[in-house]
XYZ file of C-alpha atoms in Angstrom:
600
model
C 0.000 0.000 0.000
C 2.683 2.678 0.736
C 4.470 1.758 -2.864
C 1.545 2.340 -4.206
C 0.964 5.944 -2.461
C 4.506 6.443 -2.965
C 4.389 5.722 -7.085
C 0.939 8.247 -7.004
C 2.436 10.953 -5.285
C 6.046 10.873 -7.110
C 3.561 11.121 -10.307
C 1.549 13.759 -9.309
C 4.083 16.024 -8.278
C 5.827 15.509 -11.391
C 2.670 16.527 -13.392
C 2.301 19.715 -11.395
C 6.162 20.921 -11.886
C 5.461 20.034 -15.862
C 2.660 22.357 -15.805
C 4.280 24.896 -14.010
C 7.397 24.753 -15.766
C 4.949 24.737 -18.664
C 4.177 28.552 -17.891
C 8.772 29.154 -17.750
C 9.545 27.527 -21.110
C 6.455 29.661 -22.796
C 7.980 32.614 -22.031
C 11.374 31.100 -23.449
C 10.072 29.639 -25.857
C 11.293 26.053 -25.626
C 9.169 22.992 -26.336
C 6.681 21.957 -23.586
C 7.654 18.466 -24.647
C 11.016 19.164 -24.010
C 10.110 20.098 -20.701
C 8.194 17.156 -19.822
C 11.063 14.600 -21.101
C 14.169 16.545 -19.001
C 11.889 16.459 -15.948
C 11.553 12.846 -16.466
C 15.451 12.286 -16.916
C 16.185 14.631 -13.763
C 13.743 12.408 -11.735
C 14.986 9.157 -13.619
C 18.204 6.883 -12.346
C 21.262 9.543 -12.655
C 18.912 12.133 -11.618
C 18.022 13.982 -8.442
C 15.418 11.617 -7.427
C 17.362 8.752 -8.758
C 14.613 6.665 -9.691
C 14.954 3.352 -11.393
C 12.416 2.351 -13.697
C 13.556 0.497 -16.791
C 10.084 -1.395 -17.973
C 9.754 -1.376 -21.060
C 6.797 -2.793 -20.848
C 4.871 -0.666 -18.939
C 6.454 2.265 -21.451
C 4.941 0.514 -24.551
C 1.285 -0.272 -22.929
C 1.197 3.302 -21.494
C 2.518 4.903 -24.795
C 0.434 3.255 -26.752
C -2.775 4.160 -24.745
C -1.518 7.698 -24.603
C -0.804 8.394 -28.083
C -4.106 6.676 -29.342
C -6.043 9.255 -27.004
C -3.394 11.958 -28.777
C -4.183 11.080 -32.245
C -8.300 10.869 -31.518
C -8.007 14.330 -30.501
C -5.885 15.234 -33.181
C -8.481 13.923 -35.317
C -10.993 15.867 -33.963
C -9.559 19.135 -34.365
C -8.984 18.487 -37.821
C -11.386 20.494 -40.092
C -13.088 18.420 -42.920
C -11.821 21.304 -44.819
C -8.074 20.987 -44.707
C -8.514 17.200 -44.875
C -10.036 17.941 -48.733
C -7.549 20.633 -49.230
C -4.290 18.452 -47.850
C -5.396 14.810 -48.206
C -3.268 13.636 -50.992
C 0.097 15.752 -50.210
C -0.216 14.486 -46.553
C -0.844 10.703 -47.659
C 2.017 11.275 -49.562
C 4.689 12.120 -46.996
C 2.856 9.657 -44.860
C 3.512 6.958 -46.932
C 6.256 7.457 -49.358
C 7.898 9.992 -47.372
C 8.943 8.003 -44.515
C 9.671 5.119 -47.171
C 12.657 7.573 -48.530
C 13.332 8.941 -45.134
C 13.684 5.319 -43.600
C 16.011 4.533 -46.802
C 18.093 7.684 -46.482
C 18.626 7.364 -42.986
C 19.629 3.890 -42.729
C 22.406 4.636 -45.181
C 23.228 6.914 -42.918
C 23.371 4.307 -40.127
C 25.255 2.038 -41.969
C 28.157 4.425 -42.855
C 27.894 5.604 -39.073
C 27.269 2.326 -37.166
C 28.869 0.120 -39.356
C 25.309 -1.641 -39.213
C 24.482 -4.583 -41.704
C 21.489 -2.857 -44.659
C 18.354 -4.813 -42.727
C 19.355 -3.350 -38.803
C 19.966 0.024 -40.613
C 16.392 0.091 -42.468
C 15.518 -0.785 -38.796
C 17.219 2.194 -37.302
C 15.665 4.550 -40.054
C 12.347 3.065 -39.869
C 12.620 3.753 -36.113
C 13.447 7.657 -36.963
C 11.466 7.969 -40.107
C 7.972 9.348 -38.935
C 7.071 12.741 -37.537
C 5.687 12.614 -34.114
C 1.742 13.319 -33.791
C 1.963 14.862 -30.768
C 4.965 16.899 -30.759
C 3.719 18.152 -34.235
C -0.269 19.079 -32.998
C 1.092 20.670 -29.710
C 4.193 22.891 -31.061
C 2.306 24.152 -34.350
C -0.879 25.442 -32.115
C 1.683 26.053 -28.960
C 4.145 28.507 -30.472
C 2.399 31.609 -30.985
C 2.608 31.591 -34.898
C -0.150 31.063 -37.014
C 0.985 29.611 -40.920
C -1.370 28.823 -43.584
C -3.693 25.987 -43.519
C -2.057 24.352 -46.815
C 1.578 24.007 -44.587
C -0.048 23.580 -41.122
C -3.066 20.919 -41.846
C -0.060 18.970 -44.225
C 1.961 18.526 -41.514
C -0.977 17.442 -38.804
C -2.272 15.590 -41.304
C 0.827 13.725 -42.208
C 1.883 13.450 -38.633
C -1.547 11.771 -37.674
C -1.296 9.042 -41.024
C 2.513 8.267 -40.965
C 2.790 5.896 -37.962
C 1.092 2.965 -39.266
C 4.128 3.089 -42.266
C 6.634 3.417 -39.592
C 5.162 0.663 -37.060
C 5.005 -1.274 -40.665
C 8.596 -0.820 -41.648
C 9.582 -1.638 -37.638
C 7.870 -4.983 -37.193
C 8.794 -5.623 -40.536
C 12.210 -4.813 -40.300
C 12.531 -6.339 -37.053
C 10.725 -10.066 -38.045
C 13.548 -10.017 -41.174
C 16.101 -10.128 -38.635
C 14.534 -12.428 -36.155
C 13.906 -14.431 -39.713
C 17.036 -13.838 -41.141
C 15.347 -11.932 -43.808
C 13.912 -15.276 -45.344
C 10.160 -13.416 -45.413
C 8.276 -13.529 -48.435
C 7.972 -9.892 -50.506
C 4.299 -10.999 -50.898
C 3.418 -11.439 -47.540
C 5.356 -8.343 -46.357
C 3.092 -6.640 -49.743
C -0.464 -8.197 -48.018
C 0.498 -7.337 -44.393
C 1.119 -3.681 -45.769
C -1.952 -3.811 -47.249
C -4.076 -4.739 -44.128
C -2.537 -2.448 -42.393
C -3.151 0.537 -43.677
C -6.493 0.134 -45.849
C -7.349 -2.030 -42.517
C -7.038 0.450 -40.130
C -8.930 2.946 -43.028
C -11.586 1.282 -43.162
C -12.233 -0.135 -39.316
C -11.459 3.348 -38.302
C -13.991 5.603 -40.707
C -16.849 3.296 -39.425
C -15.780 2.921 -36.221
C -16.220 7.055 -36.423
C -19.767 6.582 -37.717
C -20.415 4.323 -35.138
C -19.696 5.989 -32.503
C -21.538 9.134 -33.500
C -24.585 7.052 -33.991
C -24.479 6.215 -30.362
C -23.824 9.674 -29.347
C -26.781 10.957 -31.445
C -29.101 8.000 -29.612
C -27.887 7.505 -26.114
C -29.360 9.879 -23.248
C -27.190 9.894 -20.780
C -25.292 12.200 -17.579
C -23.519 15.025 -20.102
C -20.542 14.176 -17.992
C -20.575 10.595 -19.546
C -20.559 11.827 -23.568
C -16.831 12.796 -23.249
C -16.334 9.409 -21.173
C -18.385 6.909 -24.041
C -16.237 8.916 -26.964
C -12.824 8.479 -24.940
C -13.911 4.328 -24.416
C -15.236 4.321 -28.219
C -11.578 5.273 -29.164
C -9.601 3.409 -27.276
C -12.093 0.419 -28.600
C -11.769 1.233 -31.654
C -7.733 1.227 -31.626
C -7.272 -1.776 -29.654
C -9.871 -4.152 -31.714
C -8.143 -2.624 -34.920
C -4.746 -3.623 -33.567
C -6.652 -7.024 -32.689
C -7.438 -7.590 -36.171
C -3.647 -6.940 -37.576
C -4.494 -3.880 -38.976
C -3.696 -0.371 -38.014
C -4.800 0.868 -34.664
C -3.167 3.930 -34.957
C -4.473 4.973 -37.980
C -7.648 3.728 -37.180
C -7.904 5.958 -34.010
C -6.977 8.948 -36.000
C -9.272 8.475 -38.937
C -12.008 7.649 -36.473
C -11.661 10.870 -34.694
C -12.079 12.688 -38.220
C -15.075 11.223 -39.522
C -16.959 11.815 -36.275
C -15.706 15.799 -36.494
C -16.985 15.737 -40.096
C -20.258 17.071 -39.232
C -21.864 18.243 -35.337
C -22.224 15.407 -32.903
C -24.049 15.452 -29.923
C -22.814 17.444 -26.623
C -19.344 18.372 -29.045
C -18.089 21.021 -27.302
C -18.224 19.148 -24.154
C -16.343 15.985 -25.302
C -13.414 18.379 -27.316
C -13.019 19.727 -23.539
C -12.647 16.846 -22.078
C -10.343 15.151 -24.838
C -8.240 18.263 -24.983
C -7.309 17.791 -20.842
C -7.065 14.331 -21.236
C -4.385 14.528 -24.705
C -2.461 16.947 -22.183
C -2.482 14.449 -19.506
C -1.506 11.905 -21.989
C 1.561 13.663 -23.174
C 2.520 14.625 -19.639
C 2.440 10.959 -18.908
C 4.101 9.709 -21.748
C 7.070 11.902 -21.868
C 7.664 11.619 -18.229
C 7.893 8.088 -18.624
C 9.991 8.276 -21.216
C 12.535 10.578 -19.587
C 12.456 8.193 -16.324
C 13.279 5.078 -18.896
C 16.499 6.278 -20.066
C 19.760 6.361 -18.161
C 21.826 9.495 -19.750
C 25.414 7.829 -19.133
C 24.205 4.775 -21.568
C 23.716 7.657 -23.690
C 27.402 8.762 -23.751
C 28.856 5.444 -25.929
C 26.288 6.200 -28.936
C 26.210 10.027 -28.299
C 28.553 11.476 -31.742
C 27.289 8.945 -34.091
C 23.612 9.574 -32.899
C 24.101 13.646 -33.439
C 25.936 12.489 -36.820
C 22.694 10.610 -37.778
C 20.518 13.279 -35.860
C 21.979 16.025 -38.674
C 21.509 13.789 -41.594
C 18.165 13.202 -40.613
C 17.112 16.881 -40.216
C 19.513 17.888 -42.738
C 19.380 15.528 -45.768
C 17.060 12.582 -45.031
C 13.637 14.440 -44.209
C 14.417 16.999 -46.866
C 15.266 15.173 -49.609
C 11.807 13.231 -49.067
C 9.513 16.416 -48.789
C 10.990 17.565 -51.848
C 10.089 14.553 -53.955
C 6.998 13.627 -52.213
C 5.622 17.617 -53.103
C 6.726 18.164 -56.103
C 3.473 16.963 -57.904
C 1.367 19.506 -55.541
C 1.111 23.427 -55.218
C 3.377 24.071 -52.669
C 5.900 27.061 -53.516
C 9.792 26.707 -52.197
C 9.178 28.187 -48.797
C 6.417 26.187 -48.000
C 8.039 23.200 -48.232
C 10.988 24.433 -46.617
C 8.718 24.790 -43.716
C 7.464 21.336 -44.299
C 10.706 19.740 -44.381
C 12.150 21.416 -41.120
C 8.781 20.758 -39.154
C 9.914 16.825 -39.202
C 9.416 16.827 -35.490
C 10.339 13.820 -33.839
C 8.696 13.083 -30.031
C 7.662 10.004 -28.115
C 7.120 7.190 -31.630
C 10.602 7.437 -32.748
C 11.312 6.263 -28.341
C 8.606 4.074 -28.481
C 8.937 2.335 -31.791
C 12.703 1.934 -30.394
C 11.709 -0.119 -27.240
C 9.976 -3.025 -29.719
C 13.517 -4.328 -30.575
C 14.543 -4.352 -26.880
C 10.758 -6.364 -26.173
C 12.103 -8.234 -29.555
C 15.038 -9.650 -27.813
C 17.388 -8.201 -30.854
C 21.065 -8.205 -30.232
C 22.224 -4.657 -29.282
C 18.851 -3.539 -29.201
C 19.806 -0.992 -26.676
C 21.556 1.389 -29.194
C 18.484 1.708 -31.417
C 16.720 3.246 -28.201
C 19.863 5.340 -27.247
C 19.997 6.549 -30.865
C 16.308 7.209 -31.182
C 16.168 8.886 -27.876
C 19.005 11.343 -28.520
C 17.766 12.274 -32.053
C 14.055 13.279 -30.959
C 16.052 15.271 -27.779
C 17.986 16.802 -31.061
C 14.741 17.499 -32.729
C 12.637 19.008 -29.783
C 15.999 21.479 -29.141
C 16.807 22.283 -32.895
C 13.345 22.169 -35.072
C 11.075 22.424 -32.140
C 12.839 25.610 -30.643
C 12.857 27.621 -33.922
C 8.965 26.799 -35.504
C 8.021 30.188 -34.807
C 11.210 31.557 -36.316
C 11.318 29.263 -39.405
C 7.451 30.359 -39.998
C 8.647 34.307 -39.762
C 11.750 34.037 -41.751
C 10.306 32.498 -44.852
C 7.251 34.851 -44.325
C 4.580 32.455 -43.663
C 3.125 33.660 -41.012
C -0.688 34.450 -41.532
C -3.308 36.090 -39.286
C -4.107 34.427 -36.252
C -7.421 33.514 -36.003
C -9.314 34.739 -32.627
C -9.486 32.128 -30.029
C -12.763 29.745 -30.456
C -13.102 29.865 -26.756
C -16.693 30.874 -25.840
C -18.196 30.331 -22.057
C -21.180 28.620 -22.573
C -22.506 25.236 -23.989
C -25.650 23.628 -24.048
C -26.870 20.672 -26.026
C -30.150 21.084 -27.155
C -31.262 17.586 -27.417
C -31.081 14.084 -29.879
C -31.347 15.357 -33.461
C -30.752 18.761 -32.498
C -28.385 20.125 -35.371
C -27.459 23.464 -33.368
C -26.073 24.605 -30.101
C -26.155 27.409 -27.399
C -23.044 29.236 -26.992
C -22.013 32.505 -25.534
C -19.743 35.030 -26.415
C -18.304 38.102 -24.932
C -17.519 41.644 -26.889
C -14.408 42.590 -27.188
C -12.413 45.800 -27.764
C -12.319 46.627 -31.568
C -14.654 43.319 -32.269
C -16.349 43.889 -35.855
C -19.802 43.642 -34.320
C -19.278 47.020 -32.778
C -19.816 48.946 -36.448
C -23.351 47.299 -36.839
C -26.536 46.623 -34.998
C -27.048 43.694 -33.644
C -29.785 43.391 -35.838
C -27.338 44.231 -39.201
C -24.887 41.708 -38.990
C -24.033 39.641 -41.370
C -24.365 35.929 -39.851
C -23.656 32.722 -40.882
C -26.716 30.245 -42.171
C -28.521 28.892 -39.379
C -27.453 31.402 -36.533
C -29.621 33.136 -34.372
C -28.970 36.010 -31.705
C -31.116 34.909 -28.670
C -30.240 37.237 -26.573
C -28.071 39.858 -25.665
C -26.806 40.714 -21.721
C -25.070 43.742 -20.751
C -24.168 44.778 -17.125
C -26.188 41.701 -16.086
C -29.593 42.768 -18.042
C -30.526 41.511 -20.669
C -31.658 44.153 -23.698
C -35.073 43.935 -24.872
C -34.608 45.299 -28.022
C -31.246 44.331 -28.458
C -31.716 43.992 -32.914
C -31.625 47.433 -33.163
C -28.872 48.349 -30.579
C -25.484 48.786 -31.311
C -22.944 46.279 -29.675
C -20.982 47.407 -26.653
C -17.516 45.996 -25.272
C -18.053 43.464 -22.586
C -21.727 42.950 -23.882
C -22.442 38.656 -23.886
C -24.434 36.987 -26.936
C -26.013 34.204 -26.475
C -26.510 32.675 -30.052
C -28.271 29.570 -31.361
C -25.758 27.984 -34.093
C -24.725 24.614 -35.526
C -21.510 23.508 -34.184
C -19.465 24.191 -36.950
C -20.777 27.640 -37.450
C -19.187 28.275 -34.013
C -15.663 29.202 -34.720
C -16.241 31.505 -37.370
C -19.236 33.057 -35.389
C -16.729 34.313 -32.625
C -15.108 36.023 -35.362
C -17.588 38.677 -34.738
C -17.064 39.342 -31.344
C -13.443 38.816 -30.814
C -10.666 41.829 -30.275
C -9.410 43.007 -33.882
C -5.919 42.831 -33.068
C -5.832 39.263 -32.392
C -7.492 38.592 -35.860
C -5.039 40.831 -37.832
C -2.145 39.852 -35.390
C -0.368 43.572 -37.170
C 1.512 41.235 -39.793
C 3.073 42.853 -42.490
C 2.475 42.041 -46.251
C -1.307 40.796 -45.727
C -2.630 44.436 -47.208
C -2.225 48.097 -46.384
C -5.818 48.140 -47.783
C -8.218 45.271 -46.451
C -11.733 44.435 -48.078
C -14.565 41.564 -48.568
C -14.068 39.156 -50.731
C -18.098 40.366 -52.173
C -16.421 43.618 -53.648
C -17.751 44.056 -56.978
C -14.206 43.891 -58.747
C -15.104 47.646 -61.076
C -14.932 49.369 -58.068
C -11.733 47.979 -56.815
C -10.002 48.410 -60.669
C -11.493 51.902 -61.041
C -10.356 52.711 -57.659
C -6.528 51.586 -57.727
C -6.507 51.696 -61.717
C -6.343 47.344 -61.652
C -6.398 45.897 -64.661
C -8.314 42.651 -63.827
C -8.859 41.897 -67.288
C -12.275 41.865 -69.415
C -13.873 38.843 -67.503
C -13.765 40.525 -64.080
C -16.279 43.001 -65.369
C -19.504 43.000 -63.189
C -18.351 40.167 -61.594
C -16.995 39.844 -57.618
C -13.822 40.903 -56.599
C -13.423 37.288 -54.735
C -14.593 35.788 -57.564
C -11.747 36.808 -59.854
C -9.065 35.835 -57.764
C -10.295 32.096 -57.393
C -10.479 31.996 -60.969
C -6.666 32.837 -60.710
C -5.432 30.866 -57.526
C -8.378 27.950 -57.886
C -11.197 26.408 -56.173
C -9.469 26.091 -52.661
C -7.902 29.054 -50.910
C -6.158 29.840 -47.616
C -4.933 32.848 -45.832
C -1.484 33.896 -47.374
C -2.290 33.077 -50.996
C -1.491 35.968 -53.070
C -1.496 36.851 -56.743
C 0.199 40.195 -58.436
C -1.702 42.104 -61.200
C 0.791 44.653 -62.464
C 2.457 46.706 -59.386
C -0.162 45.763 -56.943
C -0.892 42.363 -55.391
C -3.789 40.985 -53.916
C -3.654 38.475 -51.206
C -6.078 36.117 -49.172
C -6.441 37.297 -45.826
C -9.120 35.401 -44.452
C -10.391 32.487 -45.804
C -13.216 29.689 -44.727
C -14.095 26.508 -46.424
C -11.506 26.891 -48.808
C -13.646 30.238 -50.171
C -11.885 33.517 -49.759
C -13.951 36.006 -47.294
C -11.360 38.707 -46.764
C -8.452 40.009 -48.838
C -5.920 42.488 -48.746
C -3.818 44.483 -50.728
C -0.196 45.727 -51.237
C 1.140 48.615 -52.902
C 4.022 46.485 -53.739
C 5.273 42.622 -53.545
C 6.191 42.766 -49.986
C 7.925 39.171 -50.325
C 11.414 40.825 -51.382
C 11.607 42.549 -48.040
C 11.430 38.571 -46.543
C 14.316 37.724 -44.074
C 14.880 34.577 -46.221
C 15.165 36.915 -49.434
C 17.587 39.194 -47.863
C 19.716 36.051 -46.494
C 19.640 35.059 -50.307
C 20.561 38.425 -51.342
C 23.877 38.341 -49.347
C 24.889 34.990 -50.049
C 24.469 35.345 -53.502
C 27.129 38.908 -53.327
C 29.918 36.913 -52.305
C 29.639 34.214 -54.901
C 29.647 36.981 -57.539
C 32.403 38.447 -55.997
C 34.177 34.915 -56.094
C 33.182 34.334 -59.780
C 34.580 37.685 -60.743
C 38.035 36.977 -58.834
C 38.599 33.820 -60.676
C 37.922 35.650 -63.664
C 40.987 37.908 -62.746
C 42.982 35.090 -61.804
C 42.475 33.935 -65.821
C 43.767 36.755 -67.196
């Protein structure tokens, strides 16, 4: 009984110093992960606490249970939108990608580690896959907003490239177990059930469990607790059937976010603590497993492979894998330093040690030193990759809102609440004037603890609350009404001196700023003209230049443009990255000319 109190109360004062720490490395701007797996290491064996915990075990059923909770949150958050928009670019780096990333890096290993070809594919199958969690929380933890095309490719990917790497790992390690006597057809077929397996099992395992949301009365307490058990049941009878679990999970979290569920907002609460609580635990456990002075006999060639991975390996495979899709250069620069590695590279590494492998120990010292590499080098400078290839967008206001109330089975809209704030758009209309999304109504309107009875034809004031009526997915964009200005606009440069609605009629703008938009943008929108230029699907930070001035997408929902800005001039030559290439590319003329000299 008092191990048992002991083991709770070691683990709940961790959690607490990870939080508050939490609120330290914000301010420094370090990786909360980071945070969580050095507290775990200064607890763990050569620690302060010096505790020994080395089952690995434990570390693979815990880690597995945490990062299926991760990834069905993950999946939740993910708007159907950027799934239609990003699909086929993500499935691409999710599949392919870490195929050429596993490749490149066990060559790597090889000439390193002196490793036979089959334990290298191992090693790079280990390292090969971004980390769901360490990608969701640093993108939406960093205080930089990019566009949707970068940022829903790389949650996207992140949340579909584990079942390749688990793939490639069991694979890899039954070869050696088998001495690589395995069949290529049966390695083809197991691929196969794996990932259109954990496909299909997870998209109606999604359906399923929103039809027993949608029919179940129950506590609204228990909703969030049925969708947490659905998930986990869904992973774990995936995994059951050989197929993906992990994909399953993550795919099941999308389809039930593809359209309002029952009691949502309650259950993305609930899942949103209980993903933090999930990462807490897992990284803490992760730090306690390793001992750093094993670390020291693997530590140069595992910052050797660590640089080839960031450097060359991930790279080289976002650059293939995107070529076929409309990503310009600096987006998929972005892409290919965002390769965060977290707790799957760790945790796919403790499957050889469970395997019984020979020197199975280095693949987890290796893998654990290149995600520490990771979390210091690409997780420490997202914010200042995103600013110094200029794509940084607007941040959208935070979809916080105070209250939420189901209104019943079949309902297909919710109560929420909203608070004015300073500068909010609202405050230039009537209540009564503004333009609302289908399907939302203004109930009623409370200031200074009244509510207004007339409140349609009264102006909005700050700190007034709305209570609306609204489908769930109207939500988001709805506190876009209400919110404080700044927050929306964020004071970014490059994203329009000038700022209009997309419903412009498209004369006015040309007769106004002497445009020529050509003959077919005569009577026609403004926002209409510019998809014909930049396509069907849009996000925030697309731009396009007609003569001197250029016209860029400052807001943008459903893939249809709703704001846009524009620039006197193309604002992308004053881009950090452009003046970096500026100066490098002085001294090479300056070298080309001197060897000219030298000739003569």
């Amino acid at each position: 009984m008092a191990l048992i109190n002991h083991i709770i109360l070691i683990g709940a004062v961790l959690a607490v110093i990870s939080i508050l720490l939490g609120q330290l490395s914000s301010r420094l701007g370090a990786p909360l992960l980071l945070v969580f797996l050095l507290l775990g290491m200064l607890a763990g064996e050569d620690g302060l606490l010096g505790l020994s915990f080395d089952s690995y075990g434990a570390t693979y059923a815990v880690g597995s249970i945490a990062l299926a909770i991760i990834l069905f949150e993950g999946g939740l958050r993910t708007p159907r939108e950027v799934v239609r928009l990003v699909f086929w670019p993500s499935l691409t780096l999710a599949t392919i990608g870490v195929v050429l990333t596993a490749l490149c890096t066990a060559g790597i290993a090889v000439l390193v580690f002196g490793m036979t070809p089959l334990e290298g594919v191992l090693m790079g199958a280990i390292l090969a896959s971004t980390d769901a969690a360490a990608v969701f929380m640093l993108l939406h933890g960093q205080g930089v907003a990019v566009n949707a095309r970068v940022g829903g490719t790389l949650e996207l990917e992140s949340g579909m490239n584990d079942p390749m790497a688990v793939f490639l790992t069991l694979m890899a390690v039954a070869l050696i177990q088998a001495g690589a006597s395995m069949n290529g057809w049966d390695v083809a077929w197991i691929f196969l059930i794996q990932l259109l397996g954990g496909g299909a099992l997870g998209a109606g395992g999604g359906y399923a469990l929103r039809w027993l949301l949608e029919r179940l009365n129950l506590s609204a307490g228990l909703y969030p607790v049925l969708a947490t058990a659905g998930a986990l049941l869904i992973f774990a009878g995936t995994n059951a059937l050989n197929a993906s679990g992990f994909l399953a999970v993550y795919v099941a979290g999308v389809m039930l976010a593809r359209a309002p569920y029952r009691a949502q907002q309650v259950i993305t609460r609930f899942l949103d603590g209980l993903a933090w609580l999930a990462q807490i635990a897992m990284f803490l456990m992760l730090g306690l497993l390793v001992t750093p002075s094993d670390l020291v006999s693997n530590l140069l060639g595992a910052l050797i492979l660590s640089a080839g991975l960031i450097l060359v390996a991930r790279p080289g495979a976002v650059l293939l894998c995107l070529l076929p899709f409309r990503f310009n250069w600096r987006e998929r620069g972005f892409v290919a330093w965002v390769g965060l590695r977290g707790a799957v590279p760790i945790f796919l590494a403790s499957i050889p040690i469970l395997a019984g492998l020979e020197n199975a120990q280095v693949y987890f010292n290796v893998a654990f030193v290149a995600v520490l590499t990771s979390l210091l080098v690409q997780g420490w400078t997202i914010s200042r990759a995103a600013r110094f290839l200029g794509l940084e967008v607007p941040a959208s206001a935070p979809h916080g809102h105070e209250l939420d109330i189901s209104l019943g089975h079949g309902a297909t809209r919710e109560l929420a609440g909203f608070r004015v704030m300073e500068g909010a758009r609202a405050l230039n209309h009537t209540y009564g004037d503004l333009q609302l999304p289908p399907q939302v109504d203004i109930v009623s309107v409370i200031r200074e603890s009244t509510p207004l009875p007339d409140f349609r034809a009264t102006r909005p004031g700050i700190d007034d609350y709305v209570i609306a009526i609204a489908p769930p997915t109207e939500i988001a964009g709805l506190h876009q009404h209400f919110a404080e200005r700044g927050k929306d606009s964020g004071g970014l440069a490059g994203f329009g001196e000038f700022v209009f609605d997309a419903d412009t009629p498209a004369d006015d703008l040309a007769l106004m700023y002497g445009i020529d938009l050509g003959p077919g943008a005569r009577g026609r929108r403004i926002g209409d003209v510019l998809h014909d230029a930049m396509g069907d699907h849009v996000v925030a930070g697309d731009r396009v230049k007609f003569n001197e001035i250029e016209l860029v997408v400052r807001e943008a929902r459903d893939g249809r443009m709703r704001r846009i800005g524009l620039e006197l001039e193309d604002t992308r030559i004053h881009l950090p990255v452009t003046r970096a290439l500026r100066k490098l590319k002085h001294p090479l003329k300056s070298w080309r000319a001197f060897r000219r000299l030298n000739r003569l």
